[in-house]
Amino acid sequence: MADARRQLRSGTVVLGGMGLLAAALTSCSADPDKRCVDRDSYAAAKGYQVVSDKNCTSAKSAVDAGYYYGGRKKGGWVSGGSFTKPRSGSGGSSGGGHSVKRGGFGGEHGSSGG
């Protein structure tokens, strides 16, 4: 009887851990890095100036703002990303405009899946 309880408890721990792992994985891939930037602030050496998110969500903004995806942030500036939102599940872009492609369970790199 004690062995059955011990197995039940260890099974609960494993299932609970799997739930936490699944939640962590889905939260990481839900949305790529996005920052609200002033589209008119581009400087070749710096990129775009990051502004408050209010500028991207409000119809009445003092600047021509838009969301900038991926890239590298340095100070109040971001560069190396894109104004185009990556497709869901594409892995996003972490810098330089190169996307990261990962294989799934049992998948092969470079397969077309056709």
Coordinates of N, CA, C and O in Angstrom, one line a residue:
M1 N 0.8 -1.2 0.0 CA 0.0 0.0 0.0 C 0.9 1.3 0.0 O 0.6 2.2 -0.7
A2 N 1.9 1.2 0.8 CA 2.8 2.4 0.8 C 3.5 2.6 -0.5 O 3.8 3.7 -0.9
D3 N 3.9 1.5 -1.2 CA 4.5 1.6 -2.5 C 3.5 2.3 -3.5 O 4.0 3.0 -4.3
A4 N 2.3 2.0 -3.4 CA 1.3 2.5 -4.4 C 1.2 4.0 -4.1 O 1.1 4.8 -5.1
R5 N 1.2 4.5 -2.9 CA 1.1 5.9 -2.6 C 2.4 6.6 -3.1 O 2.3 7.7 -3.6
R6 N 3.5 6.0 -2.9 CA 4.8 6.6 -3.3 C 4.8 6.7 -4.8 O 5.2 7.7 -5.3
Q7 N 4.4 5.7 -5.5 CA 4.3 5.8 -7.0 C 3.3 6.9 -7.4 O 3.6 7.7 -8.4
L8 N 2.2 7.0 -6.7 CA 1.2 8.1 -7.1 C 1.8 9.5 -6.9 O 1.7 10.3 -7.7
R9 N 2.5 9.7 -5.8 CA 3.2 11.0 -5.5 C 4.2 11.3 -6.5 O 4.3 12.4 -7.0
S10 N 5.1 10.3 -6.9 CA 6.1 10.6 -7.9 C 5.5 10.9 -9.2 O 6.0 11.7 -10.0
G11 N 4.4 10.2 -9.6 CA 3.7 10.5 -10.8 C 3.2 11.9 -10.9 O 3.2 12.6 -11.9
T12 N 2.6 12.3 -9.7 CA 2.1 13.7 -9.6 C 3.2 14.7 -9.8 O 3.0 15.7 -10.5
V13 N 4.3 14.5 -9.2 CA 5.5 15.4 -9.4 C 5.9 15.5 -10.8 O 6.1 16.5 -11.4
V14 N 6.0 14.3 -11.5 CA 6.4 14.3 -12.9 C 5.4 15.0 -13.8 O 5.8 15.9 -14.6
L15 N 4.1 14.8 -13.6 CA 3.1 15.5 -14.4 C 3.1 17.0 -14.1 O 2.9 17.8 -15.0
G16 N 3.3 17.3 -12.8 CA 3.3 18.8 -12.5 C 4.5 19.4 -13.2 O 4.4 20.5 -13.7
G17 N 5.6 18.8 -13.2 CA 6.8 19.3 -13.8 C 6.7 19.4 -15.3 O 7.1 20.4 -15.9
M18 N 6.0 18.5 -15.9 CA 5.7 18.6 -17.4 C 4.8 19.8 -17.7 O 5.0 20.4 -18.7
G19 N 3.8 20.0 -16.8 CA 3.0 21.2 -17.0 C 3.7 22.5 -17.0 O 3.5 23.4 -17.8
L20 N 4.6 22.6 -16.0 CA 5.5 23.8 -15.9 C 6.4 24.0 -17.1 O 6.5 25.1 -17.6
L21 N 6.9 22.9 -17.6 CA 7.8 22.9 -18.7 C 7.0 23.4 -20.0 O 7.5 24.2 -20.7
A22 N 5.8 22.8 -20.1 CA 5.0 23.2 -21.3 C 4.6 24.7 -21.2 O 4.6 25.4 -22.2
A23 N 4.3 25.2 -20.0 CA 3.9 26.6 -19.9 C 5.1 27.5 -20.2 O 5.0 28.5 -20.9
A24 N 6.3 27.1 -19.8 CA 7.5 27.9 -20.0 C 7.8 27.9 -21.5 O 8.2 29.0 -22.1
L25 N 7.7 26.8 -22.2 CA 8.0 26.7 -23.6 C 7.0 27.6 -24.4 O 7.4 28.2 -25.4
T26 N 5.7 27.5 -24.1 CA 4.8 28.3 -24.9 C 4.9 29.8 -24.6 O 4.7 30.6 -25.5
S27 N 5.3 30.2 -23.4 CA 5.4 31.6 -23.2 C 6.6 32.2 -23.8 O 6.6 33.3 -24.2
C28 N 7.6 31.3 -24.1 CA 8.8 31.8 -24.7 C 8.6 32.1 -26.2 O 9.2 32.9 -26.8
S29 N 7.8 31.3 -26.8 CA 7.6 31.4 -28.3 C 6.3 32.1 -28.7 O 6.0 32.2 -29.8
A30 N 5.6 32.7 -27.7 CA 4.3 33.3 -28.0 C 4.4 34.5 -28.9 O 3.7 34.7 -29.8
D31 N 5.3 35.4 -28.6 CA 5.5 36.6 -29.3 C 6.9 37.1 -29.4 O 7.6 37.0 -28.3
P32 N 7.4 37.4 -30.5 CA 8.8 37.8 -30.6 C 9.0 39.2 -29.9 O 8.1 39.9 -29.6
D33 N 10.3 39.6 -29.6 CA 10.6 40.9 -29.1 C 10.0 41.9 -30.0 O 10.2 41.9 -31.2
K34 N 9.2 42.8 -29.4 CA 8.7 44.0 -30.2 C 8.9 45.2 -29.3 O 8.7 45.2 -28.1
R35 N 9.2 46.3 -30.0 CA 9.4 47.6 -29.3 C 8.8 48.6 -30.2 O 8.8 48.6 -31.4
C36 N 8.2 49.6 -29.5 CA 7.6 50.7 -30.2 C 8.7 51.7 -30.5 O 9.4 52.1 -29.6
V37 N 8.8 52.1 -31.8 CA 9.9 53.0 -32.2 C 9.3 54.2 -33.0 O 8.2 54.1 -33.6
D38 N 10.0 55.2 -33.1 CA 9.7 56.4 -33.9 C 10.3 56.1 -35.3 O 11.5 56.0 -35.5
R39 N 9.4 55.9 -36.3 CA 9.8 55.5 -37.7 C 10.7 56.6 -38.3 O 11.5 56.3 -39.2
D40 N 10.5 57.9 -37.9 CA 11.2 59.0 -38.5 C 12.6 59.2 -37.8 O 13.3 60.2 -38.2
S41 N 13.0 58.4 -36.8 CA 14.2 58.7 -36.0 C 15.4 57.9 -36.5 O 16.4 58.0 -35.8
Y42 N 15.3 57.3 -37.6 CA 16.4 56.4 -38.1 C 17.7 57.1 -38.2 O 17.9 58.1 -38.8
A43 N 18.8 56.5 -37.6 CA 20.1 57.0 -37.7 C 21.0 55.8 -38.1 O 20.9 54.7 -37.4
A44 N 21.8 55.9 -39.1 CA 22.6 54.7 -39.6 C 23.4 54.1 -38.5 O 23.5 52.9 -38.5
A45 N 24.0 54.9 -37.6 CA 24.9 54.3 -36.6 C 24.1 53.7 -35.4 O 24.6 52.9 -34.6
K46 N 22.8 54.2 -35.2 CA 22.1 53.8 -34.0 C 20.9 52.9 -34.3 O 20.5 52.1 -33.5
G47 N 20.2 53.1 -35.4 CA 18.9 52.4 -35.7 C 17.8 53.4 -35.4 O 17.8 54.5 -35.8
Y48 N 16.7 52.8 -34.8 CA 15.5 53.6 -34.5 C 15.4 53.9 -33.0 O 15.8 53.0 -32.2
Q49 N 14.9 55.0 -32.7 CA 14.7 55.4 -31.3 C 13.5 54.8 -30.7 O 12.4 54.8 -31.3
V50 N 13.7 54.1 -29.5 CA 12.6 53.4 -28.8 C 11.7 54.5 -28.1 O 12.3 55.4 -27.5
V51 N 10.4 54.4 -28.3 CA 9.5 55.4 -27.6 C 8.5 54.6 -26.8 O 8.4 53.4 -26.8
S52 N 7.7 55.3 -26.0 CA 6.7 54.7 -25.2 C 5.7 53.8 -26.0 O 5.3 54.2 -27.1
D53 N 5.2 52.7 -25.5 CA 4.2 51.9 -26.1 C 2.9 52.6 -26.4 O 2.2 52.3 -27.3
K54 N 2.7 53.7 -25.6 CA 1.4 54.5 -25.8 C 1.4 55.0 -27.3 O 0.3 55.2 -27.8
N55 N 2.6 55.3 -27.8 CA 2.6 55.9 -29.2 C 2.2 54.9 -30.2 O 1.7 55.2 -31.3
C56 N 2.3 53.6 -29.9 CA 1.9 52.6 -30.9 C 0.5 52.1 -30.7 O -0.1 51.5 -31.6
T57 N -0.1 52.4 -29.5 CA -1.5 52.0 -29.3 C -2.5 53.1 -29.4 O -3.7 52.8 -29.5
S58 N -2.0 54.3 -29.4 CA -3.0 55.4 -29.5 C -3.1 56.0 -30.9 O -2.1 56.0 -31.6
A59 N -4.3 56.4 -31.3 CA -4.5 57.0 -32.6 C -3.9 58.4 -32.7 O -3.6 58.8 -33.7
K60 N -3.8 59.0 -31.5 CA -3.3 60.4 -31.4 C -1.9 60.3 -30.8 O -1.7 60.5 -29.6
S61 N -0.9 60.2 -31.7 CA 0.5 60.1 -31.2 C 1.2 61.3 -31.8 O 1.0 61.7 -32.9
A62 N 2.2 61.7 -31.0 CA 3.0 62.9 -31.4 C 4.1 62.5 -32.4 O 4.7 63.3 -33.1
V63 N 4.3 61.2 -32.6 CA 5.4 60.7 -33.5 C 4.8 59.6 -34.4 O 3.7 59.0 -34.1
D64 N 5.4 59.3 -35.5 CA 5.0 58.3 -36.5 C 5.6 57.0 -35.9 O 6.7 56.6 -36.2
A65 N 4.8 56.3 -35.0 CA 5.3 55.2 -34.3 C 4.9 53.9 -34.9 O 3.8 53.8 -35.6
G66 N 5.6 52.8 -34.7 CA 5.3 51.5 -35.2 C 6.1 50.5 -34.4 O 7.1 50.8 -33.8
Y67 N 5.6 49.2 -34.4 CA 6.3 48.1 -33.7 C 7.4 47.6 -34.5 O 7.3 47.4 -35.7
Y68 N 8.6 47.4 -33.9 CA 9.8 47.0 -34.5 C 10.1 45.6 -33.9 O 10.2 45.5 -32.7
Y69 N 10.2 44.6 -34.7 CA 10.4 43.2 -34.2 C 11.8 42.7 -34.2 O 12.5 42.9 -35.2
G70 N 12.3 42.1 -33.2 CA 13.6 41.5 -33.1 C 14.7 42.6 -33.0 O 14.4 43.7 -32.5
G71 N 15.9 42.3 -33.4 CA 16.9 43.3 -33.4 C 17.6 43.4 -32.0 O 17.3 42.6 -31.1
R72 N 18.6 44.3 -31.9 CA 19.3 44.5 -30.7 C 19.1 45.8 -30.1 O 19.1 46.8 -30.9
K73 N 18.8 45.9 -28.8 CA 18.6 47.2 -28.2 C 19.9 47.7 -27.5 O 20.5 46.9 -26.8
K74 N 20.2 48.9 -27.8 CA 21.4 49.5 -27.1 C 21.0 50.9 -26.7 O 20.8 51.8 -27.5
G75 N 21.0 51.1 -25.4 CA 20.5 52.4 -24.8 C 19.0 52.5 -25.2 O 18.2 51.6 -25.0
G76 N 18.7 53.7 -25.8 CA 17.3 53.9 -26.2 C 17.1 53.7 -27.7 O 16.1 54.2 -28.3
W77 N 17.9 52.9 -28.3 CA 17.9 52.7 -29.7 C 17.9 51.2 -30.0 O 18.4 50.4 -29.3
V78 N 17.3 50.8 -31.2 CA 17.2 49.4 -31.6 C 17.6 49.3 -33.1 O 17.2 50.2 -33.9
S79 N 18.3 48.2 -33.4 CA 18.7 48.0 -34.8 C 18.8 46.6 -35.1 O 18.8 45.7 -34.2
G80 N 18.7 46.2 -36.4 CA 18.9 44.8 -36.8 C 17.6 44.0 -36.9 O 17.7 42.8 -37.0
G81 N 16.5 44.6 -36.8 CA 15.2 43.9 -36.8 C 14.4 44.3 -38.0 O 14.9 44.6 -39.0
S82 N 13.1 44.3 -37.8 CA 12.2 44.6 -39.0 C 10.9 45.1 -38.5 O 10.4 44.8 -37.3
F83 N 10.2 45.9 -39.3 CA 8.8 46.3 -39.0 C 7.8 45.2 -39.3 O 6.6 45.3 -39.0
T84 N 8.2 44.2 -40.0 CA 7.3 43.1 -40.4 C 7.2 42.1 -39.3 O 8.3 41.5 -38.8
K85 N 6.0 41.8 -38.8 CA 5.9 40.8 -37.7 C 6.1 39.4 -38.2 O 5.6 39.0 -39.2
P86 N 7.0 38.7 -37.5 CA 7.3 37.3 -38.0 C 6.0 36.5 -37.8 O 5.2 36.7 -37.0
R87 N 5.9 35.5 -38.7 CA 4.8 34.6 -38.7 C 4.8 33.8 -37.4 O 5.9 33.5 -36.9
S88 N 3.7 33.4 -36.9 CA 3.6 32.6 -35.7 C 4.3 31.3 -35.9 O 4.2 30.6 -36.9
G89 N 5.2 31.0 -34.9 CA 6.0 29.7 -35.0 C 7.2 29.7 -35.8 O 7.8 28.7 -36.0
S90 N 7.6 30.9 -36.3 CA 8.8 31.0 -37.2 C 10.1 31.1 -36.5 O 11.1 31.0 -37.0
G91 N 10.0 31.3 -35.1 CA 11.2 31.3 -34.3 C 11.7 32.8 -34.1 O 12.5 33.0 -33.3
G92 N 11.1 33.7 -34.9 CA 11.5 35.1 -34.7 C 12.9 35.4 -35.2 O 13.5 34.7 -35.8
S93 N 13.3 36.6 -34.8 CA 14.6 37.1 -35.2 C 15.3 37.7 -34.0 O 14.7 38.6 -33.4
S94 N 16.5 37.3 -33.7 CA 17.1 37.8 -32.5 C 18.3 38.8 -32.9 O 18.9 39.3 -32.0
G95 N 18.5 39.0 -34.2 CA 19.5 39.9 -34.5 C 20.0 39.7 -35.9 O 20.0 38.6 -36.4
G96 N 20.3 40.8 -36.6 CA 20.9 40.7 -37.9 C 19.9 40.2 -39.0 O 20.2 40.0 -40.1
G97 N 18.6 40.1 -38.6 CA 17.6 39.6 -39.6 C 17.6 38.2 -39.9 O 17.0 37.7 -40.9
H98 N 18.4 37.3 -39.2 CA 18.5 35.9 -39.5 C 17.5 35.2 -38.6 O 17.5 35.4 -37.4
S99 N 16.6 34.4 -39.2 CA 15.7 33.6 -38.3 C 16.3 32.3 -37.9 O 17.2 31.8 -38.5
V100 N 15.8 31.8 -36.8 CA 16.3 30.6 -36.2 C 15.3 29.5 -36.5 O 14.1 29.6 -36.2
K101 N 15.8 28.4 -37.1 CA 14.9 27.3 -37.4 C 15.3 26.1 -36.6 O 16.4 25.7 -36.6
R102 N 14.3 25.5 -36.0 CA 14.6 24.4 -35.1 C 13.7 23.2 -35.6 O 12.6 23.3 -36.0
G103 N 14.3 22.0 -35.4 CA 13.6 20.8 -35.7 C 12.7 20.4 -34.6 O 13.0 20.7 -33.4
G104 N 11.6 19.7 -34.8 CA 10.7 19.3 -33.7 C 11.1 17.9 -33.3 O 12.2 17.4 -33.6
F105 N 10.2 17.2 -32.6 CA 10.4 15.9 -32.1 C 10.5 14.9 -33.4 O 9.5 14.8 -34.1
G106 N 11.6 14.3 -33.5 CA 11.7 13.3 -34.6 C 11.9 14.0 -36.0 O 12.0 13.3 -37.0
G107 N 12.0 15.3 -36.0 CA 12.1 16.0 -37.3 C 13.6 16.1 -37.8 O 14.5 15.9 -37.0
E108 N 13.8 16.3 -39.1 CA 15.1 16.4 -39.6 C 15.3 17.8 -40.0 O 14.4 18.5 -40.5
H109 N 16.5 18.3 -39.9 CA 16.9 19.6 -40.4 C 16.8 19.7 -41.9 O 17.3 18.8 -42.6
G110 N 16.2 20.7 -42.4 CA 16.1 20.9 -43.9 C 15.0 20.1 -44.6 O 15.0 20.1 -45.8
S111 N 14.2 19.4 -43.9 CA 13.2 18.6 -44.6 C 12.0 19.5 -44.9 O 11.7 20.4 -44.2
S112 N 11.4 19.2 -46.1 CA 10.3 20.0 -46.5 C 9.0 19.6 -45.9 O 8.0 20.4 -46.0
G113 N 8.9 18.4 -45.5 CA 7.7 18.0 -44.8 C 6.6 17.6 -45.8 O 5.4 17.3 -45.4
G114 N 6.8 17.7 -47.1 CA 5.8 17.5 -48.1 C 5.2 16.2 -48.1 O 4.2 15.7 -48.4

